[in-house]
Short mmCIF file of C-alpha atoms and ligand atoms in Angstrom, two decimals:
data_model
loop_
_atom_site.label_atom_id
_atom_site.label_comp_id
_atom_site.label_asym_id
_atom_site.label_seq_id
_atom_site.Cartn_x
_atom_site.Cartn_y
_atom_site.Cartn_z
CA UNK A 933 0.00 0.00 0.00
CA UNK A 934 2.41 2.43 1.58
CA UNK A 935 5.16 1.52 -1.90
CA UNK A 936 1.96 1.79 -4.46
CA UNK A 937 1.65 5.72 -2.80
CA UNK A 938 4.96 6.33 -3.46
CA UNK A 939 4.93 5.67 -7.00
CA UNK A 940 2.00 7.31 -7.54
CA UNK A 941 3.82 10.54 -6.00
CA UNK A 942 6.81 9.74 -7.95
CA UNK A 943 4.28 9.44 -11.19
CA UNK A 944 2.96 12.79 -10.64
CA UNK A 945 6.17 14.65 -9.55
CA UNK A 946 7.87 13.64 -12.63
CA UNK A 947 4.70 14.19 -14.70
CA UNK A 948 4.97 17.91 -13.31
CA UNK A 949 8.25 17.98 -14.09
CA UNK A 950 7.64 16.66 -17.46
CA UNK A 951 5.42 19.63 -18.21
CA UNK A 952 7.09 22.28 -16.65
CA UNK A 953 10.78 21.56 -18.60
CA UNK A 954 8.12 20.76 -22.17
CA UNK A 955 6.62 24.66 -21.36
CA UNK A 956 9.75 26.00 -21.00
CA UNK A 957 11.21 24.62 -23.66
CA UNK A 958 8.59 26.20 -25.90
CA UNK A 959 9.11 29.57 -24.44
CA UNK A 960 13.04 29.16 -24.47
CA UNK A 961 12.66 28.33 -28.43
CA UNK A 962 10.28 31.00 -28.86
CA UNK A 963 12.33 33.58 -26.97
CA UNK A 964 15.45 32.39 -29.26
CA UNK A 965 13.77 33.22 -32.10
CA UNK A 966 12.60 36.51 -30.93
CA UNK A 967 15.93 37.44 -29.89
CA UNK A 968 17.17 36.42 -33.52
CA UNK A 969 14.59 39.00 -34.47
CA UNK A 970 16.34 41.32 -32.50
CA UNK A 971 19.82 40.80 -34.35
CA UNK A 972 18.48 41.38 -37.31
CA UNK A 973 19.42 45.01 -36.73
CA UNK A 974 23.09 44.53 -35.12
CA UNK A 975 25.59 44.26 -38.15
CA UNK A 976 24.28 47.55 -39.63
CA UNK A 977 25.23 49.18 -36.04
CA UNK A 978 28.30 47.41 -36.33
CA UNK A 979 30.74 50.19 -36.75
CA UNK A 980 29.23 52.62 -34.12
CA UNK A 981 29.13 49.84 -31.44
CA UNK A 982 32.78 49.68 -31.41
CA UNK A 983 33.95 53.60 -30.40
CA UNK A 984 33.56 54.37 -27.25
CA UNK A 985 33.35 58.31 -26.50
CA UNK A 986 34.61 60.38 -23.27
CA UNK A 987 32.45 63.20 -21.79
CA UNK A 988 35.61 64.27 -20.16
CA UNK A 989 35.31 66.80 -17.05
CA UNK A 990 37.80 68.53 -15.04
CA UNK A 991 36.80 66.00 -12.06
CA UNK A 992 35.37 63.12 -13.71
CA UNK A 993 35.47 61.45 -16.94
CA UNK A 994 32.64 59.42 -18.12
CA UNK A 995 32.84 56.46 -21.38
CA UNK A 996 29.57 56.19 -23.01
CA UNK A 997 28.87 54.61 -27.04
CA UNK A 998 25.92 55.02 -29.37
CA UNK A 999 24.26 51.48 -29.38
CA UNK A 1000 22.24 52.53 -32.33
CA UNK A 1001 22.29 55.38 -34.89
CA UNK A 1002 19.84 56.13 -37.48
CA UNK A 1003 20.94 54.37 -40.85
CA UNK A 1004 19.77 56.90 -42.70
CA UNK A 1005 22.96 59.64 -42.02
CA UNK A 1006 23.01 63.16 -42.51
CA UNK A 1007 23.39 64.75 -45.86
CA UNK A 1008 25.12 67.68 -47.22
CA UNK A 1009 22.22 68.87 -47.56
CA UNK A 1010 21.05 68.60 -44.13
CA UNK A 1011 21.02 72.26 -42.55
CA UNK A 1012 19.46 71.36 -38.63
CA UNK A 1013 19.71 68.76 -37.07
CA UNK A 1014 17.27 67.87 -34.19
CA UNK A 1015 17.38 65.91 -31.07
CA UNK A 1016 14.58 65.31 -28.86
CA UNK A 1017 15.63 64.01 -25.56
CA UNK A 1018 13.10 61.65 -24.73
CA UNK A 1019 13.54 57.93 -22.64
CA UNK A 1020 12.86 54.56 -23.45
CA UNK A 1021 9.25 53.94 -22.49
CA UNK A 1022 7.88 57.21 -23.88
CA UNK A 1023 6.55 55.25 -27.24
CA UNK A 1024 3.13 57.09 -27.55
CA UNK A 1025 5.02 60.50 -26.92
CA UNK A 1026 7.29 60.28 -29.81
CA UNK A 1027 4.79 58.70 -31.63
CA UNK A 1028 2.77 61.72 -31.19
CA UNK A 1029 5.61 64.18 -32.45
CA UNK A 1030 6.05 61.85 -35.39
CA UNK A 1031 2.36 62.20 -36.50
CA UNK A 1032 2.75 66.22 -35.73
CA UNK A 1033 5.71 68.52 -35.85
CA UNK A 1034 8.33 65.92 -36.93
CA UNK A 1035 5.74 64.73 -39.88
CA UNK A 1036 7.56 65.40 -43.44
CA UNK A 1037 3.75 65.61 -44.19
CA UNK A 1038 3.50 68.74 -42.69
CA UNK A 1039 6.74 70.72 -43.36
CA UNK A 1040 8.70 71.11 -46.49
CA UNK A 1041 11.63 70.99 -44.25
CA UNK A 1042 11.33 67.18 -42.39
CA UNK A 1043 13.92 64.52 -43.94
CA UNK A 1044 15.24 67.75 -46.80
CA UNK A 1045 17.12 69.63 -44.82
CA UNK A 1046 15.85 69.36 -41.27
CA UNK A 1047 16.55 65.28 -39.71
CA UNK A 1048 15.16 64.75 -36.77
CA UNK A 1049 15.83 61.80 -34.24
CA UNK A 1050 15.01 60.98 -30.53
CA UNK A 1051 18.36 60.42 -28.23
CA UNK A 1052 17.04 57.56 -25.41
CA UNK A 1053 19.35 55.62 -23.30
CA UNK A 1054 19.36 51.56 -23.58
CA UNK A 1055 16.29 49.58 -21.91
CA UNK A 1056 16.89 48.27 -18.89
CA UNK A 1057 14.17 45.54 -19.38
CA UNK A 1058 13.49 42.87 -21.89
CA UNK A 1059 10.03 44.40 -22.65
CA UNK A 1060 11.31 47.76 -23.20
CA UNK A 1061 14.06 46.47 -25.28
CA UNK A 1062 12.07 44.03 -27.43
CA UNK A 1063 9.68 47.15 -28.00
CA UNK A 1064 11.97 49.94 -28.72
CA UNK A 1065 14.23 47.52 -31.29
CA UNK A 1066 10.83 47.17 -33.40
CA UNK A 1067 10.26 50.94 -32.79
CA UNK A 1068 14.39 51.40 -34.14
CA UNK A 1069 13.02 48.94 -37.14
CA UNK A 1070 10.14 50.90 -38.16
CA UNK A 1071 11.02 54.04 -38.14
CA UNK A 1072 14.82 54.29 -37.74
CA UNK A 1073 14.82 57.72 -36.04
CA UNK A 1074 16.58 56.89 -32.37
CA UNK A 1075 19.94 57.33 -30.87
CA UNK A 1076 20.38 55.18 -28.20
CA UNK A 1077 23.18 55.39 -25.78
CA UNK A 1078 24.67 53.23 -22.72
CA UNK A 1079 24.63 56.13 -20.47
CA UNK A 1080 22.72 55.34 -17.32
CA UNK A 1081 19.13 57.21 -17.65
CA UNK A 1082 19.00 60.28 -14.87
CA UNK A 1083 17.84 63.72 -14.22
CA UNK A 1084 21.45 64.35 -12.61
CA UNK A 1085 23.20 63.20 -15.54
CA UNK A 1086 20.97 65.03 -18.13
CA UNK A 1087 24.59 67.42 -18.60
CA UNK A 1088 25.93 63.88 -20.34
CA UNK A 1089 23.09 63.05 -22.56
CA UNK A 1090 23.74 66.74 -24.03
CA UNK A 1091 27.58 65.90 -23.92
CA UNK A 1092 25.96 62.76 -26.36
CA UNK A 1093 23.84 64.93 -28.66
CA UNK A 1094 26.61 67.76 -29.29
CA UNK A 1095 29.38 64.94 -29.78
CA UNK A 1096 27.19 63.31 -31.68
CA UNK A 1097 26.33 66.60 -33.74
CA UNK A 1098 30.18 66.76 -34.03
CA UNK A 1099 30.80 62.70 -35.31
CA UNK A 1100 27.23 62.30 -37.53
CA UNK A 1101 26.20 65.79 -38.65
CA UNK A 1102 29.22 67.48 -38.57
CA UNK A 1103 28.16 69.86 -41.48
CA UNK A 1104 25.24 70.70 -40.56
CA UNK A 1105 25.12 74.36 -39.98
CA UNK A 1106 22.67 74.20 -36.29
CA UNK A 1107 21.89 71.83 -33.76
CA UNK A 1108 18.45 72.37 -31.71
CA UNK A 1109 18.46 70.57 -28.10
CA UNK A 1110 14.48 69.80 -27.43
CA UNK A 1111 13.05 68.32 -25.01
CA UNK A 1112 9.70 65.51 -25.52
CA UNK A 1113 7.73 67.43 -23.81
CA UNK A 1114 7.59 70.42 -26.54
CA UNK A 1115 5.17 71.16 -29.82
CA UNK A 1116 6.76 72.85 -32.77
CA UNK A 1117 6.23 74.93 -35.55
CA UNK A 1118 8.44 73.54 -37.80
CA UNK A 1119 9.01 75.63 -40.89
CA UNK A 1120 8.44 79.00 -38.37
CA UNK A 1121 11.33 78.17 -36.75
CA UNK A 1122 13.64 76.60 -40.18
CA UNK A 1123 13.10 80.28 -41.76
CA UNK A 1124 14.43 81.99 -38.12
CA UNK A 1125 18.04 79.91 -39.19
CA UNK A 1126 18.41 82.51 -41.89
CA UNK A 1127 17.70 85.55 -40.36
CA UNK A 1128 21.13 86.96 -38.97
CA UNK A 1129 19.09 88.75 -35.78
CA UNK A 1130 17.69 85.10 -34.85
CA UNK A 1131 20.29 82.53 -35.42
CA UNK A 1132 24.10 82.36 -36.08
CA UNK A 1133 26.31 79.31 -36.44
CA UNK A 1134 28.71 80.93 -33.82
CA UNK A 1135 25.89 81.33 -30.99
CA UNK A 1136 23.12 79.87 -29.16
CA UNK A 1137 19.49 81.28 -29.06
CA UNK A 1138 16.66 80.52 -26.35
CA UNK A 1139 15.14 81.98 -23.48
CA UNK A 1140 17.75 83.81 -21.87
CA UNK A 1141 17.52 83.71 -18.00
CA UNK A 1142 19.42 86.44 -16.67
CA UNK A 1143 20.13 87.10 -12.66
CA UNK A 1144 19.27 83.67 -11.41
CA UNK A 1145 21.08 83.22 -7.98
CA UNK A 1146 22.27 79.43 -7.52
CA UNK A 1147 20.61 77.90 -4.69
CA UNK A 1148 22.30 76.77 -2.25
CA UNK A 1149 20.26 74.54 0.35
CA UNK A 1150 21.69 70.89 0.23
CA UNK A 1151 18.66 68.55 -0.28
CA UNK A 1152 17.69 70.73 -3.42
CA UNK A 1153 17.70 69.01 -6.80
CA UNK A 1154 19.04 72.04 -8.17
CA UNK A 1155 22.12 72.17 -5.39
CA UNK A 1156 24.69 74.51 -6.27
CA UNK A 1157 27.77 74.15 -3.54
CA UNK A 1158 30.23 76.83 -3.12
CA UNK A 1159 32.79 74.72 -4.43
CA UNK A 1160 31.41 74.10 -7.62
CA UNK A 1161 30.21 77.55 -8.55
CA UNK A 1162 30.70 80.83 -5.43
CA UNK A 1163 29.20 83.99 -6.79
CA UNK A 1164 25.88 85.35 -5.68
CA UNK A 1165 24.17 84.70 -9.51
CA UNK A 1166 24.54 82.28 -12.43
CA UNK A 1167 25.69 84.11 -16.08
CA UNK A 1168 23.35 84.78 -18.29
CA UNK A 1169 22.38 80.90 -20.10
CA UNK A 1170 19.46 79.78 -21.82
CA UNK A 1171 16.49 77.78 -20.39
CA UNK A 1172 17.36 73.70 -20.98
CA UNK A 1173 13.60 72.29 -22.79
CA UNK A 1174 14.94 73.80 -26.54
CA UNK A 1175 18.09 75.80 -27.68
CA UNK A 1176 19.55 76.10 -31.32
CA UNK A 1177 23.52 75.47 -30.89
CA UNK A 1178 25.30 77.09 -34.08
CA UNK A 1179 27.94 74.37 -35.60
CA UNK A 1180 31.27 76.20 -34.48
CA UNK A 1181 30.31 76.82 -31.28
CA UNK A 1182 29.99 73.14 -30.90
CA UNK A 1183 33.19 72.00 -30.57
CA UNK A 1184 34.38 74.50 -28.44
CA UNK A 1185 32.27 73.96 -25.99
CA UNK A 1186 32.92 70.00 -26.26
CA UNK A 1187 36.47 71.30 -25.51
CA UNK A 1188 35.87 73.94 -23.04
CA UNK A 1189 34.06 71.84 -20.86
CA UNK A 1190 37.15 69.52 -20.03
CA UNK A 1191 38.24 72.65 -17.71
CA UNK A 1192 34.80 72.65 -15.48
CA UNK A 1193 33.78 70.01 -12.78
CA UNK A 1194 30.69 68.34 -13.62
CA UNK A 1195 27.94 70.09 -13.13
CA UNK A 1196 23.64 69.11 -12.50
CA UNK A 1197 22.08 71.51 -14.17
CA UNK A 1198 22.84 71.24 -17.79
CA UNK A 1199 21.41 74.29 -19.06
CA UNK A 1200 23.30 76.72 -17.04
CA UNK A 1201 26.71 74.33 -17.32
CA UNK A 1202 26.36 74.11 -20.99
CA UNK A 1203 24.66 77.50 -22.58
CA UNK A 1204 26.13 79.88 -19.19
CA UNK A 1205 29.37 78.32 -17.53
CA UNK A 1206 30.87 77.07 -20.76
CA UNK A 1207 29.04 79.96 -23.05
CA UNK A 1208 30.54 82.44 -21.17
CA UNK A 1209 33.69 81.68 -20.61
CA UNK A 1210 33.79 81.10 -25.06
CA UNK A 1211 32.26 84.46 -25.38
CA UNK A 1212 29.75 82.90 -27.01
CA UNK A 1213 26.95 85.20 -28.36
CA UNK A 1214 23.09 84.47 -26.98
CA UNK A 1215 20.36 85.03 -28.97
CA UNK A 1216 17.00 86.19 -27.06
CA UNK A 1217 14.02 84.27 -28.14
CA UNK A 1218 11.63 84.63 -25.63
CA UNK A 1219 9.14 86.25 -28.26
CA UNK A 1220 8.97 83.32 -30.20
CA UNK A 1221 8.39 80.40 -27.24
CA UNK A 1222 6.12 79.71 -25.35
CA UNK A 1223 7.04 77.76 -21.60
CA UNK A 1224 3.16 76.93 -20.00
CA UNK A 1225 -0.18 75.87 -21.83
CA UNK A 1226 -1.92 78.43 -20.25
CA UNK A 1227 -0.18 80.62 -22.53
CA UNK A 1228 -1.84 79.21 -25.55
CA UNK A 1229 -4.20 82.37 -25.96
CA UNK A 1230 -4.73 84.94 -28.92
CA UNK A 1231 -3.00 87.44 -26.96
CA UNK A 1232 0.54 85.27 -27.13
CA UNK A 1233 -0.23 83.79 -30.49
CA UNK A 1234 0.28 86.41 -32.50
CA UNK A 1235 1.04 87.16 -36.29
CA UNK A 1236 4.78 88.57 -37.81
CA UNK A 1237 5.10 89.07 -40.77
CA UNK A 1238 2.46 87.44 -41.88
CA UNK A 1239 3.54 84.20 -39.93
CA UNK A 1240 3.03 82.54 -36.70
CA UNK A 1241 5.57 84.21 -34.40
CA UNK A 1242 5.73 81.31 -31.86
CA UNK A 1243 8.39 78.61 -32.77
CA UNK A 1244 7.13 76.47 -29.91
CA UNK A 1245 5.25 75.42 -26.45
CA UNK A 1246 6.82 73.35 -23.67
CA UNK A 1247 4.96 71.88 -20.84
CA UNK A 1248 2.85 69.52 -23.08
CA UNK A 1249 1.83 66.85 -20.76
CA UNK A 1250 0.91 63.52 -22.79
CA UNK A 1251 0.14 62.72 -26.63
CA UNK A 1252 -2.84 64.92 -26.11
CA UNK A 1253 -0.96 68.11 -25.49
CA UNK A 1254 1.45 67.73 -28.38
CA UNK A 1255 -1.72 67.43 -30.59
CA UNK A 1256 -3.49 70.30 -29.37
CA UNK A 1257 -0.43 72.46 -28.48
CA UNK A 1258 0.51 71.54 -32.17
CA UNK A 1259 -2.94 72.74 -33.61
CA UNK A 1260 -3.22 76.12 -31.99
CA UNK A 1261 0.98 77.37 -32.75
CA UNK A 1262 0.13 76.59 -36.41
CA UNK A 1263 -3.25 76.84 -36.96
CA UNK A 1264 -3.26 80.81 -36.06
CA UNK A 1265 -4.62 83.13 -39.00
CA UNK A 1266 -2.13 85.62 -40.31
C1 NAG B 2395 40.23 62.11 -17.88
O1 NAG B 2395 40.84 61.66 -19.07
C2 NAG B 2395 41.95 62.47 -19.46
C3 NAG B 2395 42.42 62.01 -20.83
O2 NAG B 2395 42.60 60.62 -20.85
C4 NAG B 2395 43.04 62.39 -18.40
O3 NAG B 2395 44.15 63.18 -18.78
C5 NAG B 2395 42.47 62.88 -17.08
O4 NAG B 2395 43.42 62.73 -16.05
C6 NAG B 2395 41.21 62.12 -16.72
N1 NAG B 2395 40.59 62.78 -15.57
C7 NAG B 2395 40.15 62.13 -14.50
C8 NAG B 2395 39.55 62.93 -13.42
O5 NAG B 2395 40.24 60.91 -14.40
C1 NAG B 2396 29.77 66.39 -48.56
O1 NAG B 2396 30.72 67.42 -48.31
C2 NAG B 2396 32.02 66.94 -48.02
C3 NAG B 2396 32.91 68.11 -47.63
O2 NAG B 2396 32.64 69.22 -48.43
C4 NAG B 2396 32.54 66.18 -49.24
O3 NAG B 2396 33.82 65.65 -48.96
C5 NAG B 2396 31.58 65.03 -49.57
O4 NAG B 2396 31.98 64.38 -50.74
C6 NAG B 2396 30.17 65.57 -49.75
N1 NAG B 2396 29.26 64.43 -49.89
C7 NAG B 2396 28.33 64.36 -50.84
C8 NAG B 2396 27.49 63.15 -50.82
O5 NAG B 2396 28.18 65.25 -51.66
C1 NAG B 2397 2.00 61.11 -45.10
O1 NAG B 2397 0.89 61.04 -45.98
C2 NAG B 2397 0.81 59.82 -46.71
C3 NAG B 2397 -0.32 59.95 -47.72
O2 NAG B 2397 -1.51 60.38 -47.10
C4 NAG B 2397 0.59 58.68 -45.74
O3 NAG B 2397 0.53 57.46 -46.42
C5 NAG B 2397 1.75 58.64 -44.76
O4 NAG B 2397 1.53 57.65 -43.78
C6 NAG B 2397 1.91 59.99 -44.08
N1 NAG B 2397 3.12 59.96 -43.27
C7 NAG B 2397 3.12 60.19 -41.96
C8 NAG B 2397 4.42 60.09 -41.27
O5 NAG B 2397 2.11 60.47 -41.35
C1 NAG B 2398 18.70 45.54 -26.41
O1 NAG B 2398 19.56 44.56 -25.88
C2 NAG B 2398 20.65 44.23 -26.73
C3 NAG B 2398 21.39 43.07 -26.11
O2 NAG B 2398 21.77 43.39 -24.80
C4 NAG B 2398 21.52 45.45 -26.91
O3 NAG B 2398 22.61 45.15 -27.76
C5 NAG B 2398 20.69 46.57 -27.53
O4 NAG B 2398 21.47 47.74 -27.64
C6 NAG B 2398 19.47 46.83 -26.67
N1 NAG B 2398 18.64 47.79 -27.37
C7 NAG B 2398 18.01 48.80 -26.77
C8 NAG B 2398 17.25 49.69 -27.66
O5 NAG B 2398 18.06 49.02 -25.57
C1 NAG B 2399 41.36 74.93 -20.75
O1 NAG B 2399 42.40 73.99 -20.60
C2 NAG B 2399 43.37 74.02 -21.64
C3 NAG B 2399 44.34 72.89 -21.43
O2 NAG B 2399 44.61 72.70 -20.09
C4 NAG B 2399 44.06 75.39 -21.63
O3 NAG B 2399 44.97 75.46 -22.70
C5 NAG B 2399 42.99 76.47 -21.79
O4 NAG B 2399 43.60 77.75 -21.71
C6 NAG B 2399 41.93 76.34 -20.75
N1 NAG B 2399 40.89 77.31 -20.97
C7 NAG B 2399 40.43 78.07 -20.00
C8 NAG B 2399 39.38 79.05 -20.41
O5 NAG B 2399 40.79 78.00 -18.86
C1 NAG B 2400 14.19 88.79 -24.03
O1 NAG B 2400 13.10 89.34 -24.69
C2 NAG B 2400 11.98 89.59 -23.87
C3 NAG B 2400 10.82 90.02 -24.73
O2 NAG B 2400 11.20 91.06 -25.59
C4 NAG B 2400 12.34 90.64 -22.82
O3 NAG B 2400 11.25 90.85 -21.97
C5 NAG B 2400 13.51 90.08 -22.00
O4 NAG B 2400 13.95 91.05 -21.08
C6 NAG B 2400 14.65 89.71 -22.92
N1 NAG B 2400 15.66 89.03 -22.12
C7 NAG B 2400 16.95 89.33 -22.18
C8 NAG B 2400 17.84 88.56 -21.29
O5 NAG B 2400 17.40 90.17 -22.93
#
């Protein structure tokens, strides 16, 4: 009796067994051929894979590469080039600037001689990765990078995007930093790259912030110490969500900022710190940007010479936003 109960046991154990090792041998196959999926992509990224770049700093040095590049390079033709700084599991946001401001359908400009791509740092998840190789497959418009994702290195992802500027698109005569968060109108702000008041391929244009004191309490994210930085207010620099970065000033300030400790905040290291001590001329455009929804009225969106005078909106929470924020900066009369 007491044998006949333990062969039953030893029945069903192994019968368990049986099944759980068959299961997983289905998913293990079917994983393997998904990851061969994934391949698919790797000897075209061959070349970039292997050079690794330095963000060097006066007190640190960092080693980053670029995973994946577009295929589709630069041209001579190419005149901006465009980064959006966006992260991996944004899909429906860049999907949404895709289907709006960075549509070729709607500007003369998009893939001629404006190219537009989306910098995000490598998944740290099988999902994510599985999803944003399909997304690199389809549409062939990301950057990615090994850098680890984080507000507090944000000052090396534009480190990435300006050496990358300088490696990729090196004759390309501007480079526009934008953040995903940001509607655009394109060809508005193409035709400002050829007025001499509005652009120049030795300077940097934005909203200027001028007088901003560095704060100094500890647990701040924005934590400025005395060591890093002592007087009572930051240089003049431009606001981080979008500046246009003239091609010679680029490597400069790649250069420059080997001299400077690393910094937080990236837009007062890169277009104040490193601007100023370069000289390097900045371009007021706080007529032409918009920073909160709310200022998405007639009164702000107004007409010059017979054009939409705002370039662009930040703050746009969500798909949503960029569609609607989209529709009002281009859809004004003039
Ligand atoms: C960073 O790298 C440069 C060039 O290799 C080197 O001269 C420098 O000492 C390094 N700095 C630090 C802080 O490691
Ligand atoms: C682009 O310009 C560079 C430098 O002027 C030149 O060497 C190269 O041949 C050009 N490429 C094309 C495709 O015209
Ligand atoms: C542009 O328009 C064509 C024709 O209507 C359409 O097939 C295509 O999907 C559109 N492209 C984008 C990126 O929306
Ligand atoms: C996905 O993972 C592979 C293998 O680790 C890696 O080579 C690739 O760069 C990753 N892709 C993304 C988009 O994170
Ligand atoms: C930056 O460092 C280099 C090399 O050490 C030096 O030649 C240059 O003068 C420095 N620039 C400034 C502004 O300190
Ligand atoms: C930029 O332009 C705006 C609007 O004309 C003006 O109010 C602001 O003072 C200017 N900022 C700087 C730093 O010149």
């Amino acid at each position: 009796m007491n044998l006949c109960r333990r062969l039953w046991k030893y029945l069903l154990v192994s019968v368990i067994l049986y099944a759980t090792v068959f299961l997983n041998l289905d998913r293990i196959r079917q994983y393997s051929n998904e990851s061969s999926a994934i391949q698919i992509t790797e000897p075209l990224t061959y070349e970039t894979r292997n050079k690794i770049y330095v963000a060097q700093f006066k007190d640190q040095n960092h080693t980053y590469q670029f995973l994946t590049v577009p295929k589709k390079p630069c041209t001579n033709n190419t005149k901006l080039q465009i980064t959006i700084l966006s992260t991996a599991g944004n899909f429906e946001i860049r999907q949404a600037i895709r289907d709006t401001w960075a549509n070729p359908n709607n500007s003369k400009h998009v893939n001629n001689d404006v190219r537009i791509s989306f910098i995000v740092s490598a998944a740290q998840n099988q999902f994510l990765n599985y999803s944003l190789q399909k997304e690199i497959e389809v549409f062939d418009d990301l950057i990615v990078t090994n850098l680890y994702e984080s507000y507090e290195l944000l000052i090396l992802k534009v480190h990435a995007i300006l050496n990358y500027k300088q490696n990729f698109c090196e004759s390309a005569d501007f480079q526009l930093k934008i953040d995903d968060d940001m509607a655009v109108y394109m060809d508005g702000l193409f035709d400002a790259l050829s007025d001499k008041k509005q652009a120049s391929v030795d300077g940097i244009s934005g909203i200027i912030w001028k007088n901003s004191p560095p704060v100094r309490e500890k647990k701040h994210r924005w934590y400025v110490p005395m060591t890093l930085y002592s007087q009572k207010f930051f240089p003049p620099y431009i606001d981080g969500p979008i500046y246009l970065i003239g091609k010679n000033a680029i490597p400069r300030m790649l250069e420059e900022a080997k001299n400077y400790s690393q910094w937080i905040i990236e837009d007062v290291f890169w277009t104040g710190i490193i601007a100023k001590a370069l000289r390097i001329r900045q371009i007021n455009w706080s007529n032409h940007l918009l920073r909160y929804v709310i200022e998405l009225i007639p009164s702000r969106l107004k007409c010059l010479k017979g054009k939409p005078s705002i370039y662009a909106v930040h703050n746009m929470k969500g798909p949503k936003m960029i569609h609607d924020g989209y529709q009002k900066i281009t859809g004004v009369k003039c």
